[in-house]
Amino acid sequence: MIYITRRERFNAAHRLFREDYSDSRNLEVFGKCSNPNWHGHNYTLFVTVKGEVDPATGFLVNLKDLSEIINQFVIEKLDHRNINVEVDFMKGKLASTENLAIGIWNELKTPIDQLGAALFKVQLYETENNFVEYLGEE
Amino acid sequence: MIYITRRERFNAAHRLFREDYSDSRNLEVFGKCSNPNWHGHNYTLFVTVKGEVDPATGFLVNLKDLSEIINQFVIEKLDHRNINVEVDFMKGKLASTENLAIGIWNELKTPIDQLGAALFKVQLYETENNFVEYLGEE
Amino acid sequence: MIYITRRERFNAAHRLFREDYSDSRNLEVFGKCSNPNWHGHNYTLFVTVKGEVDPATGFLVNLKDLSEIINQFVIEKLDHRNINVEVDFMKGKLASTENLAIGIWNELKTPIDQLGAALFKVQLYETENNFVEYLGEE
Amino acid sequence: MIYITRRERFNAAHRLFREDYSDSRNLEVFGKCSNPNWHGHNYTLFVTVKGEVDPATGFLVNLKDLSEIINQFVIEKLDHRNINVEVDFMKGKLASTENLAIGIWNELKTPIDQLGAALFKVQLYETENNFVEYLGEE
Amino acid sequence: MIYITRRERFNAAHRLFREDYSDSRNLEVFGKCSNPNWHGHNYTLFVTVKGEVDPATGFLVNLKDLSEIINQFVIEKLDHRNINVEVDFMKGKLASTENLAIGIWNELKTPIDQLGAALFKVQLYETENNFVEYLGEE
Amino acid sequence: MIYITRRERFNAAHRLFREDYSDSRNLEVFGKCSNPNWHGHNYTLFVTVKGEVDPATGFLVNLKDLSEIINQFVIEKLDHRNINVEVDFMKGKLASTENLAIGIWNELKTPIDQLGAALFKVQLYETENNFVEYLGEE
């Protein structure tokens, strides 16, 4: 049983706010992250998969395949996008790093299963000081 | 003669586009950076000042003072902001890293002079792969 | 169930030694880390908390609150301090990275509980080559 | 129960290929990593050991001892070497990061036991974008 | 006058040796870098160009164009290659970081001129501890 | 003409203060850096030398020799030391990063000349946010 992790990156705009809150209440709860004119981040994503080494290749998975899946199902939807406005799997959700990490997990679960490995962890850095990890635990 | 550099960071949204271009021409010239719904970055700023060591303190400048100037004149205007919409010194300019570095230089020139040092360089990282340097050269 | 991590930093002096050892025995056991005139480090601290996402905010915890707790209970006591001499929760303990990580855990456990999350891990880097992790396991 | 991690680095050449495959099949399966003229990496290795803090020293293990073990059993065999050709514990194995991490685990298991700690994890970075973790799990 | 820098990376094998030296003399002069079975590195390349900001775009150069030139003229020739054996512009030269940086400068000079900017600096990291800079100075 | 840079690191204690100031005046001028019980840092030092590539070796200088000089003349004097108390070339000087960089330059100038290269720059990081550069300019 081994774990392999692939790093990918995307740059996106977002805003933390609730439509049912006034601007001043959003400011109180979410601080400057609620700016109605948006702000953005260079997000760094680490995707960890788990499984057994294939004796024929020495690989758990081919990293080229893993990278392509992450790009197709996650990066292309998020990179240079507005997370609140343009990302299908974040519609109706608060654009927090927590929800984004869970959303990315849900996007990747099935295609990584089909690759023959198990998705183990999604780790998402918003800045060098903050990151979220989701392991699919209830 | 010595050089001292202070790192500060800000997270902002922006968009590369010209109002006199159609969306399709903006896409052609600026690529995905022209997305009308914005995207964003964790910008990293290095400000280098130059001068002589004060024998009374061993300092070129007090880094606390330098950091406060950078925060007052630059970071507070940019952090969690939309560069195209909300930043006074970028009004009417293309929000490229080049123009942003020059704008930051112009903001910092006078207050750093008043601190008793000379602004030597503004270095601005947009991502880990791209950065701009401006030394005030014509 | 999700995990969120906050990075904070502090710069401190310390020394590894036992009062009941001679200087030469301290040198033998602790090497140059036993220097009676002290040395120091830029410590980097990662605090991971665990819990459920609050549907009202999209947050596990507000990172501003988490950062304030870490600063109040840990950073203000350690930053620009002498760990052996000035830090209440390290009194009478060897100032190793291991003991420091455990001490930080004990400082943070209660206030993080009161924030509505569970402290999951304290990770403490002494240098880029060495770090300790403590998860509260007996 | 505490965890301590030591980082070490080595630079090595390798090639991903099977002798029973043609060059074109190797290229198809392993891509440019199959180049018959070799390529190489700056590998970064993190070795995590687990155990209890010794009250006499404040240490789980003396990091100098841990570093010496990693250097003797792993780094000296790999640094500035060709992994396929010169490394005894990789003979007959595909030189993938997965197999290399498992090989390093097997080299370190016994000497770290003898140090009085338990080997917990081997983490091996091939590039800044890819790393493997092995915890000795079947 | 502004400077913009693009980072690119490549992984390659090499060996430091002279054909007219014996193996033992090569070992004496070049140390473990002379290993006849090769070793390798993750090289990190920073290419800095200099010029004026185009008022029509806010760019010195389009970074996509700059990246394509670096990839076409440098990375494709070096990545997953053996520098001594397979790289046309290094034929007959000692595969030191110094010579490699100069070779990269010579490859990039003309195509970057044609892009409308001036090549200012090639910076090449062999490891995190060593890098070379070449500015085209005689 | 080429430039080569070697990174070395040291961990040291220091304090910013003047003996002719009261504790309260030291606190006012130097802030928490004046703590009488010391604090410390992981300093990172980059030493850049300049010269011509030796056609016989492809080297400007042998990095092993450069590293040994930096270790003999600088690192051994500073690592795990108290900069104010134990470092001969800092005696009677304020232990600021500026003065330390100049002191390191003066230590390295002659031995690097004797190596057949010219010392070009000393760059010294005190933290990830602050660094000083000294080029020997009056």
PDB file of N, CA and C in Angstrom, chain C residues 16 18 21 28-30 94 96-99 101-102 125-138, chain D residues 1-9 46 48 50 52-64 121 123:
ATOM      1  N   LEU C  16      20.166  23.516  24.563  1.00  0.00           N
ATOM      2  CA  LEU C  16      19.879  22.158  25.043  1.00  0.00           C
ATOM      3  C   LEU C  16      20.938  21.781  26.065  1.00  0.00           C
ATOM      4  N   ARG C  18      21.439  20.047  30.442  1.00  0.00           N
ATOM      5  CA  ARG C  18      20.927  19.657  31.750  1.00  0.00           C
ATOM      6  C   ARG C  18      21.784  20.323  32.815  1.00  0.00           C
ATOM      7  N   TYR C  21      24.396  18.174  34.459  1.00  0.00           N
ATOM      8  CA  TYR C  21      25.536  17.709  33.665  1.00  0.00           C
ATOM      9  C   TYR C  21      26.607  18.795  33.677  1.00  0.00           C
ATOM     10  N   GLU C  28      28.845  16.629  24.955  1.00  0.00           N
ATOM     11  CA  GLU C  28      28.872  15.263  24.428  1.00  0.00           C
ATOM     12  C   GLU C  28      27.468  14.807  24.024  1.00  0.00           C
ATOM     13  N   VAL C  29      26.472  15.106  24.895  1.00  0.00           N
ATOM     14  CA  VAL C  29      25.106  14.623  24.644  1.00  0.00           C
ATOM     15  C   VAL C  29      24.376  15.511  23.638  1.00  0.00           C
ATOM     16  N   PHE C  30      24.513  16.830  23.784  1.00  0.00           N
ATOM     17  CA  PHE C  30      23.681  17.742  22.993  1.00  0.00           C
ATOM     18  C   PHE C  30      24.451  18.457  21.886  1.00  0.00           C
ATOM     19  N   LEU C  94      13.514  20.403  29.304  1.00  0.00           N
ATOM     20  CA  LEU C  94      14.532  20.534  28.273  1.00  0.00           C
ATOM     21  C   LEU C  94      13.914  21.213  27.062  1.00  0.00           C
ATOM     22  N   SER C  96      13.888  21.089  23.951  1.00  0.00           N
ATOM     23  CA  SER C  96      13.959  20.384  22.672  1.00  0.00           C
ATOM     24  C   SER C  96      12.724  20.711  21.838  1.00  0.00           C
ATOM     25  N   THR C  97      12.824  20.492  20.532  1.00  0.00           N
ATOM     26  CA  THR C  97      11.674  20.702  19.651  1.00  0.00           C
ATOM     27  C   THR C  97      10.527  19.786  20.060  1.00  0.00           C
ATOM     28  N   GLU C  98      10.850  18.571  20.490  1.00  0.00           N
ATOM     29  CA  GLU C  98       9.822  17.636  20.937  1.00  0.00           C
ATOM     30  C   GLU C  98       9.035  18.230  22.107  1.00  0.00           C
ATOM     31  N   ASN C  99       9.749  18.665  23.153  1.00  0.00           N
ATOM     32  CA  ASN C  99       9.058  19.218  24.321  1.00  0.00           C
ATOM     33  C   ASN C  99       8.323  20.513  23.991  1.00  0.00           C
ATOM     34  N   ALA C 101       6.920  21.268  21.107  1.00  0.00           N
ATOM     35  CA  ALA C 101       5.684  20.920  20.390  1.00  0.00           C
ATOM     36  C   ALA C 101       4.610  20.438  21.369  1.00  0.00           C
ATOM     37  N   ILE C 102       5.009  19.629  22.340  1.00  0.00           N
ATOM     38  CA  ILE C 102       4.050  19.142  23.338  1.00  0.00           C
ATOM     39  C   ILE C 102       3.548  20.306  24.194  1.00  0.00           C
ATOM     40  N   TYR C 125       8.622  23.175  12.908  1.00  0.00           N
ATOM     41  CA  TYR C 125       9.912  23.126  12.201  1.00  0.00           C
ATOM     42  C   TYR C 125      10.951  23.924  12.979  1.00  0.00           C
ATOM     43  N   GLU C 126      12.097  23.309  13.268  1.00  0.00           N
ATOM     44  CA  GLU C 126      13.218  24.029  13.874  1.00  0.00           C
ATOM     45  C   GLU C 126      14.137  24.568  12.784  1.00  0.00           C
ATOM     46  N   THR C 127      14.331  23.763  11.753  1.00  0.00           N
ATOM     47  CA  THR C 127      15.065  24.203  10.565  1.00  0.00           C
ATOM     48  C   THR C 127      14.355  23.586   9.365  1.00  0.00           C
ATOM     49  N   GLU C 128      14.830  23.890   8.167  1.00  0.00           N
ATOM     50  CA  GLU C 128      14.222  23.279   6.978  1.00  0.00           C
ATOM     51  C   GLU C 128      14.462  21.777   6.951  1.00  0.00           C
ATOM     52  N   ASN C 129      15.377  21.270   7.756  1.00  0.00           N
ATOM     53  CA  ASN C 129      15.713  19.847   7.749  1.00  0.00           C
ATOM     54  C   ASN C 129      15.067  19.035   8.861  1.00  0.00           C
ATOM     55  N   ASN C 130      14.473  19.693   9.859  1.00  0.00           N
ATOM     56  CA  ASN C 130      13.972  18.980  11.035  1.00  0.00           C
ATOM     57  C   ASN C 130      12.599  19.492  11.453  1.00  0.00           C
ATOM     58  N   PHE C 131      11.656  18.587  11.635  1.00  0.00           N
ATOM     59  CA  PHE C 131      10.405  19.008  12.263  1.00  0.00           C
ATOM     60  C   PHE C 131       9.823  17.887  13.115  1.00  0.00           C
ATOM     61  N   VAL C 132       8.993  18.317  14.068  1.00  0.00           N
ATOM     62  CA  VAL C 132       8.347  17.414  15.011  1.00  0.00           C
ATOM     63  C   VAL C 132       6.846  17.530  14.843  1.00  0.00           C
ATOM     64  N   GLU C 133       6.132  16.415  14.989  1.00  0.00           N
ATOM     65  CA  GLU C 133       4.667  16.436  14.979  1.00  0.00           C
ATOM     66  C   GLU C 133       4.137  15.789  16.255  1.00  0.00           C
ATOM     67  N   TYR C 134       3.149  16.427  16.852  1.00  0.00           N
ATOM     68  CA  TYR C 134       2.519  15.863  18.053  1.00  0.00           C
ATOM     69  C   TYR C 134       1.007  15.896  17.860  1.00  0.00           C
ATOM     70  N   LEU C 135       0.363  14.748  18.092  1.00  0.00           N
ATOM     71  CA  LEU C 135      -1.084  14.630  17.879  1.00  0.00           C
ATOM     72  C   LEU C 135      -1.816  14.366  19.191  1.00  0.00           C
ATOM     73  N   GLY C 136      -1.140  14.577  20.299  1.00  0.00           N
ATOM     74  CA  GLY C 136      -1.791  14.372  21.599  1.00  0.00           C
ATOM     75  C   GLY C 136      -1.909  12.921  21.990  1.00  0.00           C
ATOM     76  N   GLU C 137      -1.225  12.042  21.271  1.00  0.00           N
ATOM     77  CA  GLU C 137      -1.288  10.611  21.579  1.00  0.00           C
ATOM     78  C   GLU C 137      -0.447  10.283  22.806  1.00  0.00           C
ATOM     79  N   GLU C 138      -1.005   9.438  23.644  1.00  0.00           N
ATOM     80  CA  GLU C 138      -0.216   8.936  24.787  1.00  0.00           C
ATOM     81  C   GLU C 138       0.688   7.827  24.305  1.00  0.00           C
TER      82      GLU C 138
ATOM     83  N   MET D   1       3.698   9.859  22.694  1.00  0.00           N
ATOM     84  CA  MET D   1       3.993   9.418  21.330  1.00  0.00           C
ATOM     85  C   MET D   1       4.203  10.641  20.439  1.00  0.00           C
ATOM     86  N   ILE D   2       5.386  10.723  19.818  1.00  0.00           N
ATOM     87  CA  ILE D   2       5.716  11.902  19.019  1.00  0.00           C
ATOM     88  C   ILE D   2       6.398  11.446  17.728  1.00  0.00           C
ATOM     89  N   TYR D   3       6.393  12.319  16.737  1.00  0.00           N
ATOM     90  CA  TYR D   3       6.949  12.010  15.427  1.00  0.00           C
ATOM     91  C   TYR D   3       8.025  13.039  15.116  1.00  0.00           C
ATOM     92  N   ILE D   4       9.170  12.575  14.647  1.00  0.00           N
ATOM     93  CA  ILE D   4      10.202  13.525  14.234  1.00  0.00           C
ATOM     94  C   ILE D   4      10.678  13.154  12.836  1.00  0.00           C
ATOM     95  N   THR D   5      10.919  14.186  12.029  1.00  0.00           N
ATOM     96  CA  THR D   5      11.228  13.983  10.618  1.00  0.00           C
ATOM     97  C   THR D   5      12.534  14.670  10.269  1.00  0.00           C
ATOM     98  N   ARG D   6      13.353  13.967   9.528  1.00  0.00           N
ATOM     99  CA  ARG D   6      14.629  14.492   9.052  1.00  0.00           C
ATOM    100  C   ARG D   6      14.619  14.523   7.528  1.00  0.00           C
ATOM    101  N   ARG D   7      14.999  15.677   6.978  1.00  0.00           N
ATOM    102  CA  ARG D   7      15.125  15.819   5.525  1.00  0.00           C
ATOM    103  C   ARG D   7      16.558  15.564   5.094  1.00  0.00           C
ATOM    104  N   GLU D   8      16.733  14.753   4.043  1.00  0.00           N
ATOM    105  CA  GLU D   8      18.036  14.588   3.403  1.00  0.00           C
ATOM    106  C   GLU D   8      17.820  14.660   1.892  1.00  0.00           C
ATOM    107  N   ARG D   9      18.871  14.920   1.151  1.00  0.00           N
ATOM    108  CA  ARG D   9      18.735  15.063  -0.295  1.00  0.00           C
ATOM    109  C   ARG D   9      19.783  14.258  -1.041  1.00  0.00           C
ATOM    110  N   PHE D  46      12.195  12.677   3.104  1.00  0.00           N
ATOM    111  CA  PHE D  46      11.807  12.964   4.480  1.00  0.00           C
ATOM    112  C   PHE D  46      11.578  11.628   5.189  1.00  0.00           C
ATOM    113  N   THR D  48      10.400   9.914   8.670  1.00  0.00           N
ATOM    114  CA  THR D  48       9.695  10.180   9.923  1.00  0.00           C
ATOM    115  C   THR D  48       9.797   8.970  10.835  1.00  0.00           C
ATOM    116  N   LYS D  50       8.883   7.508  14.929  1.00  0.00           N
ATOM    117  CA  LYS D  50       7.821   7.644  15.933  1.00  0.00           C
ATOM    118  C   LYS D  50       8.275   6.997  17.236  1.00  0.00           C
ATOM    119  N   GLU D  52       8.543   7.600  21.902  1.00  0.00           N
ATOM    120  CA  GLU D  52       8.335   8.425  23.086  1.00  0.00           C
ATOM    121  C   GLU D  52       9.547   9.303  23.362  1.00  0.00           C
ATOM    122  N   VAL D  53       9.285  10.450  23.963  1.00  0.00           N
ATOM    123  CA  VAL D  53      10.359  11.370  24.304  1.00  0.00           C
ATOM    124  C   VAL D  53      11.138  10.800  25.491  1.00  0.00           C
ATOM    125  N   ASP D  54      12.450  10.760  25.356  1.00  0.00           N
ATOM    126  CA  ASP D  54      13.312  10.315  26.454  1.00  0.00           C
ATOM    127  C   ASP D  54      13.425  11.451  27.471  1.00  0.00           C
ATOM    128  N   PRO D  55      12.943  11.234  28.716  1.00  0.00           N
ATOM    129  CA  PRO D  55      12.976  12.340  29.680  1.00  0.00           C
ATOM    130  C   PRO D  55      14.396  12.820  29.988  1.00  0.00           C
ATOM    131  N   ALA D  56      15.393  11.967  29.788  1.00  0.00           N
ATOM    132  CA  ALA D  56      16.766  12.370  30.096  1.00  0.00           C
ATOM    133  C   ALA D  56      17.323  13.393  29.111  1.00  0.00           C
ATOM    134  N   THR D  57      16.813  13.398  27.873  1.00  0.00           N
ATOM    135  CA  THR D  57      17.379  14.268  26.837  1.00  0.00           C
ATOM    136  C   THR D  57      16.344  15.205  26.210  1.00  0.00           C
ATOM    137  N   GLY D  58      15.061  14.918  26.381  1.00  0.00           N
ATOM    138  CA  GLY D  58      14.038  15.669  25.672  1.00  0.00           C
ATOM    139  C   GLY D  58      13.904  15.265  24.217  1.00  0.00           C
ATOM    140  N   PHE D  59      14.678  14.240  23.817  1.00  0.00           N
ATOM    141  CA  PHE D  59      14.688  13.788  22.422  1.00  0.00           C
ATOM    142  C   PHE D  59      13.870  12.512  22.252  1.00  0.00           C
ATOM    143  N   LEU D  60      13.244  12.364  21.097  1.00  0.00           N
ATOM    144  CA  LEU D  60      12.783  11.046  20.652  1.00  0.00           C
ATOM    145  C   LEU D  60      14.022  10.264  20.233  1.00  0.00           C
ATOM    146  N   VAL D  61      14.763  10.826  19.281  1.00  0.00           N
ATOM    147  CA  VAL D  61      16.085  10.295  18.925  1.00  0.00           C
ATOM    148  C   VAL D  61      17.001  11.492  18.749  1.00  0.00           C
ATOM    149  N   ASN D  62      18.284  11.271  18.850  1.00  0.00           N
ATOM    150  CA  ASN D  62      19.244  12.309  18.535  1.00  0.00           C
ATOM    151  C   ASN D  62      19.256  12.461  17.011  1.00  0.00           C
ATOM    152  N   LEU D  63      18.952  13.662  16.515  1.00  0.00           N
ATOM    153  CA  LEU D  63      18.851  13.846  15.064  1.00  0.00           C
ATOM    154  C   LEU D  63      20.183  13.613  14.363  1.00  0.00           C
ATOM    155  N   LYS D  64      21.263  13.820  15.071  1.00  0.00           N
ATOM    156  CA  LYS D  64      22.582  13.532  14.483  1.00  0.00           C
ATOM    157  C   LYS D  64      22.699  12.033  14.186  1.00  0.00           C
ATOM    158  N   LYS D 121       7.377   6.719   8.475  1.00  0.00           N
ATOM    159  CA  LYS D 121       7.055   7.084   7.088  1.00  0.00           C
ATOM    160  C   LYS D 121       8.313   7.451   6.324  1.00  0.00           C
ATOM    161  N   GLN D 123       8.944   9.608   2.907  1.00  0.00           N
ATOM    162  CA  GLN D 123       8.329  10.464   1.890  1.00  0.00           C
ATOM    163  C   GLN D 123       9.427  10.896   0.922  1.00  0.00           C
TER     164      GLN D 123
END
